[in-house]
C-alpha atoms as a printed R data frame, in Angstrom:
    type eleno elety resid chain resno      x       y        z
1   ATOM     1    CA   MET     A     1 72.869 111.839 -113.863
2   ATOM     2    CA   GLY     A     2 70.221 112.423 -111.188
3   ATOM     3    CA   GLY     A     3 70.739 111.420 -107.593
4   ATOM     4    CA   MET     A     4 69.380 111.696 -104.110
5   ATOM     5    CA   PRO     A     5 68.406 115.253 -103.164
6   ATOM     6    CA   SER     A     6 70.531 116.974 -100.531
7   ATOM     7    CA   ALA     A     7 69.209 117.545  -97.029
8   ATOM     8    CA   HIS     A     8 66.642 120.295  -96.485
9   ATOM     9    CA   VAL     A     9 65.827 120.515 -100.204
10  ATOM    10    CA   ARG     A    10 62.170 119.934 -100.888
11  ATOM    11    CA   ILE     A    11 61.494 117.448 -103.652
12  ATOM    12    CA   THR     A    12 59.121 119.938 -105.239
13  ATOM    13    CA   ASP     A    13 62.045 122.396 -105.455
14  ATOM    14    CA   LEU     A    14 63.958 120.012 -107.710
15  ATOM    15    CA   ALA     A    15 63.753 120.228 -111.452
16  ATOM    16    CA   VAL     A    16 60.884 118.021 -112.602
17  ATOM    17    CA   HIS     A    17 63.207 115.562 -114.338
18  ATOM    18    CA   GLU     A    18 65.213 115.107 -111.124
19  ATOM    19    CA   ARG     A    19 62.279 114.105 -108.917
20  ATOM    20    CA   PRO     A    20 62.124 110.386 -107.982
21  ATOM    21    CA   ARG     A    21 58.729 109.761 -109.590
22  ATOM    22    CA   GLU     A    22 59.741 111.364 -112.866
23  ATOM    23    CA   ARG     A    23 63.129 109.624 -112.872
24  ATOM    24    CA   LEU     A    24 61.376 106.299 -112.370
25  ATOM    25    CA   ARG     A    25 59.074 106.939 -115.328
26  ATOM    26    CA   ARG     A    26 61.919 108.147 -117.520
27  ATOM    27    CA   LEU     A    27 64.728 105.746 -116.544
28  ATOM    28    CA   GLY     A    28 63.064 102.823 -114.786
29  ATOM    29    CA   ALA     A    29 63.004 101.748 -111.141
30  ATOM    30    CA   ASP     A    30 66.546 100.391 -111.222
31  ATOM    31    CA   ALA     A    31 67.837 103.945 -111.770
32  ATOM    32    CA   LEU     A    32 66.609 105.018 -108.322
33  ATOM    33    CA   THR     A    33 68.502 104.793 -105.062
34  ATOM    34    CA   GLU     A    34 67.007 102.710 -102.281
35  ATOM    35    CA   ALA     A    35 66.093 105.902 -100.429
36  ATOM    36    CA   GLU     A    36 64.327 107.289 -103.489
37  ATOM    37    CA   ILE     A    37 62.272 104.113 -103.875
38  ATOM    38    CA   LEU     A    38 61.178 104.317 -100.253
39  ATOM    39    CA   ALA     A    39 60.506 108.037 -100.645
40  ATOM    40    CA   LEU     A    40 57.886 107.265 -103.274
41  ATOM    41    CA   MET     A    41 56.017 105.215 -100.663
42  ATOM    42    CA   ILE     A    42 56.526 107.800  -97.921
43  ATOM    43    CA   SER     A    43 55.192 110.461 -100.309
44  ATOM    44    CA   SER     A    44 56.007 113.521  -98.218
45  ATOM    45    CA   GLY     A    45 58.481 114.379  -95.518
46  ATOM    46    CA   ARG     A    46 58.165 116.800  -92.640
47  ATOM    47    CA   PRO     A    47 59.162 120.462  -92.262
48  ATOM    48    CA   GLY     A    48 62.857 120.799  -93.042
49  ATOM    49    CA   VAL     A    49 63.292 117.142  -94.048
50  ATOM    50    CA   ASN     A    50 62.192 115.830  -97.431
51  ATOM    51    CA   ALA     A    51 60.867 112.341  -98.155
52  ATOM    52    CA   VAL     A    52 64.211 111.053  -99.449
53  ATOM    53    CA   ASP     A    53 66.031 112.162  -96.296
54  ATOM    54    CA   THR     A    54 63.264 110.581  -94.214
55  ATOM    55    CA   ALA     A    55 63.706 107.360  -96.176
56  ATOM    56    CA   GLN     A    56 67.445 107.454  -95.508
57  ATOM    57    CA   GLN     A    57 66.748 107.828  -91.784
58  ATOM    58    CA   LEU     A    58 64.499 104.763  -91.994
59  ATOM    59    CA   ILE     A    59 67.227 102.722  -93.678
60  ATOM    60    CA   VAL     A    60 69.684 103.667  -90.934
61  ATOM    61    CA   SER     A    61 67.154 102.961  -88.172
62  ATOM    62    CA   VAL     A    62 66.547  99.339  -89.294
63  ATOM    63    CA   GLY     A    63 70.231  98.594  -89.807
64  ATOM    64    CA   GLY     A    64 70.357  98.892  -93.587
65  ATOM    65    CA   ILE     A    65 67.936  98.119  -96.377
66  ATOM    66    CA   ALA     A    66 67.989  94.381  -95.543
67  ATOM    67    CA   GLY     A    67 66.593  95.231  -92.115
68  ATOM    68    CA   LEU     A    68 63.272  96.116  -93.700
69  ATOM    69    CA   ALA     A    69 62.676  92.400  -94.269
70  ATOM    70    CA   SER     A    70 62.009  91.925  -90.557
71  ATOM    71    CA   ALA     A    71 60.691  95.392  -89.681
72  ATOM    72    CA   ALA     A    72 57.167  95.654  -88.296
73  ATOM    73    CA   VAL     A    73 54.821  98.580  -88.967
74  ATOM    74    CA   GLU     A    74 55.595 100.035  -85.554
75  ATOM    75    CA   ASP     A    75 59.352  99.922  -86.291
76  ATOM    76    CA   VAL     A    76 58.825 101.974  -89.448
77  ATOM    77    CA   GLU     A    77 56.487 104.429  -87.698
78  ATOM    78    CA   ARG     A    78 59.191 105.290  -85.153
79  ATOM    79    CA   VAL     A    79 60.973 107.361  -87.801
80  ATOM    80    CA   PRO     A    80 59.737 110.962  -87.593
81  ATOM    81    CA   GLY     A    81 57.754 111.900  -90.670
82  ATOM    82    CA   ILE     A    82 56.475 108.397  -91.432
83  ATOM    83    CA   GLY     A    83 52.825 107.980  -90.496
84  ATOM    84    CA   PRO     A    84 50.642 104.861  -90.296
85  ATOM    85    CA   ALA     A    85 49.644 104.934  -93.972
86  ATOM    86    CA   ALA     A    86 53.222 105.221  -95.277
87  ATOM    87    CA   ALA     A    87 54.485 102.620  -92.806
88  ATOM    88    CA   SER     A    88 51.776 100.202  -93.928
89  ATOM    89    CA   ARG     A    89 52.674 100.784  -97.591
90  ATOM    90    CA   ILE     A    90 56.340 100.039  -96.934
91  ATOM    91    CA   VAL     A    91 55.724  96.865  -94.914
92  ATOM    92    CA   ALA     A    92 53.176  95.678  -97.485
93  ATOM    93    CA   ALA     A    93 55.663  96.264 -100.314
94  ATOM    94    CA   VAL     A    94 58.312  94.223  -98.493
95  ATOM    95    CA   GLU     A    95 55.801  91.412  -97.977
96  ATOM    96    CA   LEU     A    96 54.774  91.499 -101.643
97  ATOM    97    CA   ASN     A    97 58.432  91.193 -102.645
98  ATOM    98    CA   ARG     A    98 58.776  88.182 -100.329
99  ATOM    99    CA   ARG     A    99 55.762  86.492 -101.914
100 ATOM   100    CA   ILE     A   100 57.094  87.160 -105.408
101 ATOM   101    CA   ALA     A   101 60.384  85.555 -104.391
102 ATOM   102    CA   LEU     A   102 58.494  82.525 -103.072
103 ATOM   103    CA   GLY     A   103 56.583  82.280 -106.316
104 ATOM   104    CA   VAL     A   104 59.706  81.960 -108.423
105 ATOM   105    CA   ARG     A   105 61.510  79.490 -106.176
106 ATOM   106    CA   PRO     A   106 61.386  76.266 -108.219
107 ATOM   107    CA   ALA     A   107 63.364  73.855 -106.056
108 ATOM   108    CA   PRO     A   108 61.442  71.559 -103.717
109 ATOM   109    CA   VAL     A   109 62.285  71.473 -100.032
110 ATOM   110    CA   SER     A   110 64.788  68.733  -99.268
111 ATOM   111    CA   GLY     A   111 65.104  67.566  -95.687
112 ATOM   112    CA   THR     A   112 65.487  69.712  -92.587
113 ATOM   113    CA   ALA     A   113 68.087  71.890  -94.316
114 ATOM   114    CA   GLY     A   114 65.524  72.809  -96.963
115 ATOM   115    CA   VAL     A   115 62.937  73.683  -94.328
116 ATOM   116    CA   ALA     A   116 65.511  75.812  -92.488
117 ATOM   117    CA   ALA     A   117 66.385  77.705  -95.669
118 ATOM   118    CA   ALA     A   118 62.708  78.525  -96.224
119 ATOM   119    CA   VAL     A   119 62.001  79.749  -92.690
120 ATOM   120    CA   LEU     A   120 65.253  81.448  -91.640
121 ATOM   121    CA   PRO     A   121 64.380  84.823  -93.228
122 ATOM   122    CA   HIS     A   122 61.181  84.872  -91.158
123 ATOM   123    CA   LEU     A   123 62.737  83.965  -87.799
124 ATOM   124    CA   ARG     A   124 66.317  85.107  -87.397
125 ATOM   125    CA   ASP     A   125 66.902  88.288  -85.397
126 ATOM   126    CA   ARG     A   126 63.322  88.352  -84.151
127 ATOM   127    CA   PRO     A   127 63.201  89.761  -80.591
128 ATOM   128    CA   ARG     A   128 60.212  87.610  -79.588
129 ATOM   129    CA   GLU     A   129 59.466  83.948  -80.055
130 ATOM   130    CA   ARG     A   130 57.498  83.372  -83.248
131 ATOM   131    CA   MET     A   131 56.120  80.309  -84.991
132 ATOM   132    CA   VAL     A   132 55.741  79.995  -88.753
133 ATOM   133    CA   VAL     A   133 54.373  77.312  -91.014
134 ATOM   134    CA   ALA     A   134 55.881  76.592  -94.419
135 ATOM   135    CA   VAL     A   135 53.025  75.569  -96.703
136 ATOM   136    CA   LEU     A   136 54.152  73.151  -99.423
137 ATOM   137    CA   ASP     A   137 52.561  71.654 -102.519
138 ATOM   138    CA   ARG     A   138 52.598  67.944 -103.342
139 ATOM   139    CA   ARG     A   139 56.081  68.303 -104.873
140 ATOM   140    CA   LEU     A   140 57.265  69.942 -101.643
141 ATOM   141    CA   ARG     A   141 57.683  73.356 -103.226
142 ATOM   142    CA   VAL     A   142 57.028  76.295 -100.917
143 ATOM   143    CA   ARG     A   143 53.703  78.004 -101.564
144 ATOM   144    CA   ASP     A   144 53.884  80.364  -98.612
145 ATOM   145    CA   VAL     A   145 55.443  80.906  -95.198
146 ATOM   146    CA   VAL     A   146 52.911  82.176  -92.675
147 ATOM   147    CA   CYS     A   147 53.308  83.462  -89.125
148 ATOM   148    CA   VAL     A   148 50.788  81.604  -86.954
149 ATOM   149    CA   ALA     A   149 51.830  82.734  -83.469
150 ATOM   150    CA   GLU     A   150 54.021  85.287  -81.757
151 ATOM   151    CA   GLY     A   151 54.662  85.400  -78.038
152 ATOM   152    CA   THR     A   152 57.111  86.753  -75.485
153 ATOM   153    CA   VAL     A   153 60.905  86.659  -75.565
154 ATOM   154    CA   ALA     A   154 60.719  83.210  -74.004
155 ATOM   155    CA   HIS     A   155 57.569  81.433  -75.106
156 ATOM   156    CA   THR     A   156 54.825  81.128  -77.672
157 ATOM   157    CA   SER     A   157 52.125  78.505  -77.839
158 ATOM   158    CA   VAL     A   158 51.627  76.077  -80.719
159 ATOM   159    CA   PRO     A   159 48.180  76.632  -82.298
160 ATOM   160    CA   VAL     A   160 47.788  73.221  -83.931
161 ATOM   161    CA   ALA     A   161 44.314  73.891  -85.341
162 ATOM   162    CA   ASP     A   162 45.386  77.259  -86.779
163 ATOM   163    CA   ILE     A   163 48.393  75.654  -88.443
164 ATOM   164    CA   ILE     A   164 46.307  72.978  -90.148
165 ATOM   165    CA   ARG     A   165 43.763  75.603  -91.198
166 ATOM   166    CA   ALA     A   166 46.490  77.835  -92.677
167 ATOM   167    CA   VAL     A   167 47.825  74.947  -94.757
168 ATOM   168    CA   LEU     A   168 44.404  73.903  -96.046
169 ATOM   169    CA   LEU     A   169 43.303  77.461  -96.850
170 ATOM   170    CA   ARG     A   170 46.392  77.899  -99.038
171 ATOM   171    CA   GLY     A   171 45.892  74.645 -100.882
172 ATOM   172    CA   GLY     A   172 48.901  72.999  -99.269
173 ATOM   173    CA   GLN     A   173 49.412  69.270  -99.249
174 ATOM   174    CA   ALA     A   174 52.413  69.214  -96.960
175 ATOM   175    CA   PHE     A   175 53.905  71.514  -94.350
176 ATOM   176    CA   ALA     A   176 56.669  72.117  -91.858
177 ATOM   177    CA   VAL     A   177 56.703  74.353  -88.816
178 ATOM   178    CA   ALA     A   178 59.494  76.309  -87.178
179 ATOM   179    CA   HIS     A   179 59.981  78.628  -84.250
180 ATOM   180    CA   ASN     A   180 62.851  80.697  -82.963
181 ATOM   181    CA   HIS     A   181 64.650  80.875  -79.626
182 ATOM   182    CA   PRO     A   182 65.498  84.586  -79.257
183 ATOM   183    CA   GLY     A   183 67.775  83.903  -76.303
184 ATOM   184    CA   GLY     A   184 69.853  81.413  -78.261
185 ATOM   185    CA   GLY     A   185 70.150  77.686  -77.697
186 ATOM   186    CA   LEU     A   186 68.713  74.957  -79.852
187 ATOM   187    CA   GLU     A   187 67.689  72.363  -77.285
188 ATOM   188    CA   PRO     A   188 64.001  71.450  -77.731
189 ATOM   189    CA   SER     A   189 61.807  71.623  -74.661
190 ATOM   190    CA   VAL     A   190 59.360  68.954  -73.557
191 ATOM   191    CA   ALA     A   191 56.618  71.246  -74.885
192 ATOM   192    CA   ASP     A   192 58.374  71.394  -78.289
193 ATOM   193    CA   GLU     A   193 58.472  67.615  -78.489
194 ATOM   194    CA   ARG     A   194 54.834  67.297  -77.408
195 ATOM   195    CA   ALA     A   195 53.774  69.884  -80.005
196 ATOM   196    CA   THR     A   196 55.612  67.943  -82.713
197 ATOM   197    CA   GLU     A   197 53.644  64.808  -81.886
198 ATOM   198    CA   GLN     A   198 50.390  66.768  -81.887
199 ATOM   199    CA   LEU     A   199 51.208  68.238  -85.293
200 ATOM   200    CA   ARG     A   200 52.098  64.833  -86.703
201 ATOM   201    CA   ALA     A   201 48.772  63.411  -85.514
202 ATOM   202    CA   ALA     A   202 46.767  66.406  -86.774
203 ATOM   203    CA   ALA     A   203 48.458  66.192  -90.179
204 ATOM   204    CA   ALA     A   204 47.622  62.515  -90.515
205 ATOM   205    CA   ALA     A   205 44.012  63.161  -89.555
206 ATOM   206    CA   SER     A   206 43.783  65.937  -92.186
207 ATOM   207    CA   GLY     A   207 45.429  64.014  -95.002
208 ATOM   208    CA   LEU     A   208 48.503  66.245  -94.968
209 ATOM   209    CA   ARG     A   209 52.177  65.374  -94.978
210 ATOM   210    CA   PHE     A   210 54.117  66.758  -92.007
211 ATOM   211    CA   LEU     A   211 57.818  67.227  -92.752
212 ATOM   212    CA   ASP     A   212 59.515  68.742  -89.754
213 ATOM   213    CA   HIS     A   213 59.508  71.004  -86.716
214 ATOM   214    CA   VAL     A   214 62.594  73.192  -86.727
215 ATOM   215    CA   ILE     A   215 64.103  75.383  -84.008
216 ATOM   216    CA   VAL     A   216 66.031  78.460  -85.132
217 ATOM   217    CA   ALA     A   217 68.548  80.471  -83.099
218 ATOM   218    CA   GLY     A   218 70.220  83.179  -85.158
219 ATOM   219    CA   GLU     A   219 71.668  81.485  -88.232
220 ATOM   220    CA   HIS     A   220 71.654  78.057  -86.591
221 ATOM   221    CA   TRP     A   221 68.901  75.466  -86.569
222 ATOM   222    CA   ARG     A   222 67.987  71.938  -85.612
223 ATOM   223    CA   ALA     A   223 65.023  69.606  -85.920
224 ATOM   224    CA   VAL     A   224 62.848  68.602  -83.006
225 ATOM   225    CA   SER     A   225 63.169  64.834  -82.993
């Protein structure tokens, strides 16, 4: 059985049938390690460190393979040997996987708990405050979850017009918004409550259904009343 190359071994020094690309073609993608899959997107390492070892360093740097779900391009680029092109490929691949997962999610959103389940992967563990909109079809199934604003560790504005535009451009007929509190705490501010009223009015004026405005802090959440 093939496996991940040892440190300081160039991939081109491996037998052809042991290289990640050839193993993928011969055995399928599920035969590869996570580091080997990433190595195919990194393409080449740096002197003394091959692409698989570089990929392993990336996995460690983001706290495990699941950490890639929230990694930005600049987080990936911090790993020596990963340039802008490779970092963009990796982040784009993660985003494509997220959209595929959204596409096969059949269950409609049900209440605030359903909104929270849709947005949590996009907000938890984010170091800065971020706002996302969950775009829903008429049956309240998620079509997409889109970041519409990102601010400081303490504040981001609510771009009401951009939110409505994002929903309409994606063919949505309903939507919910959510933002995180990186410092913890779920108490809505006066600004949060005012933004909720503005969103409700804008939705009505645009013929859209507005479900909820949710605050996320870690794994916890609550609705803005």
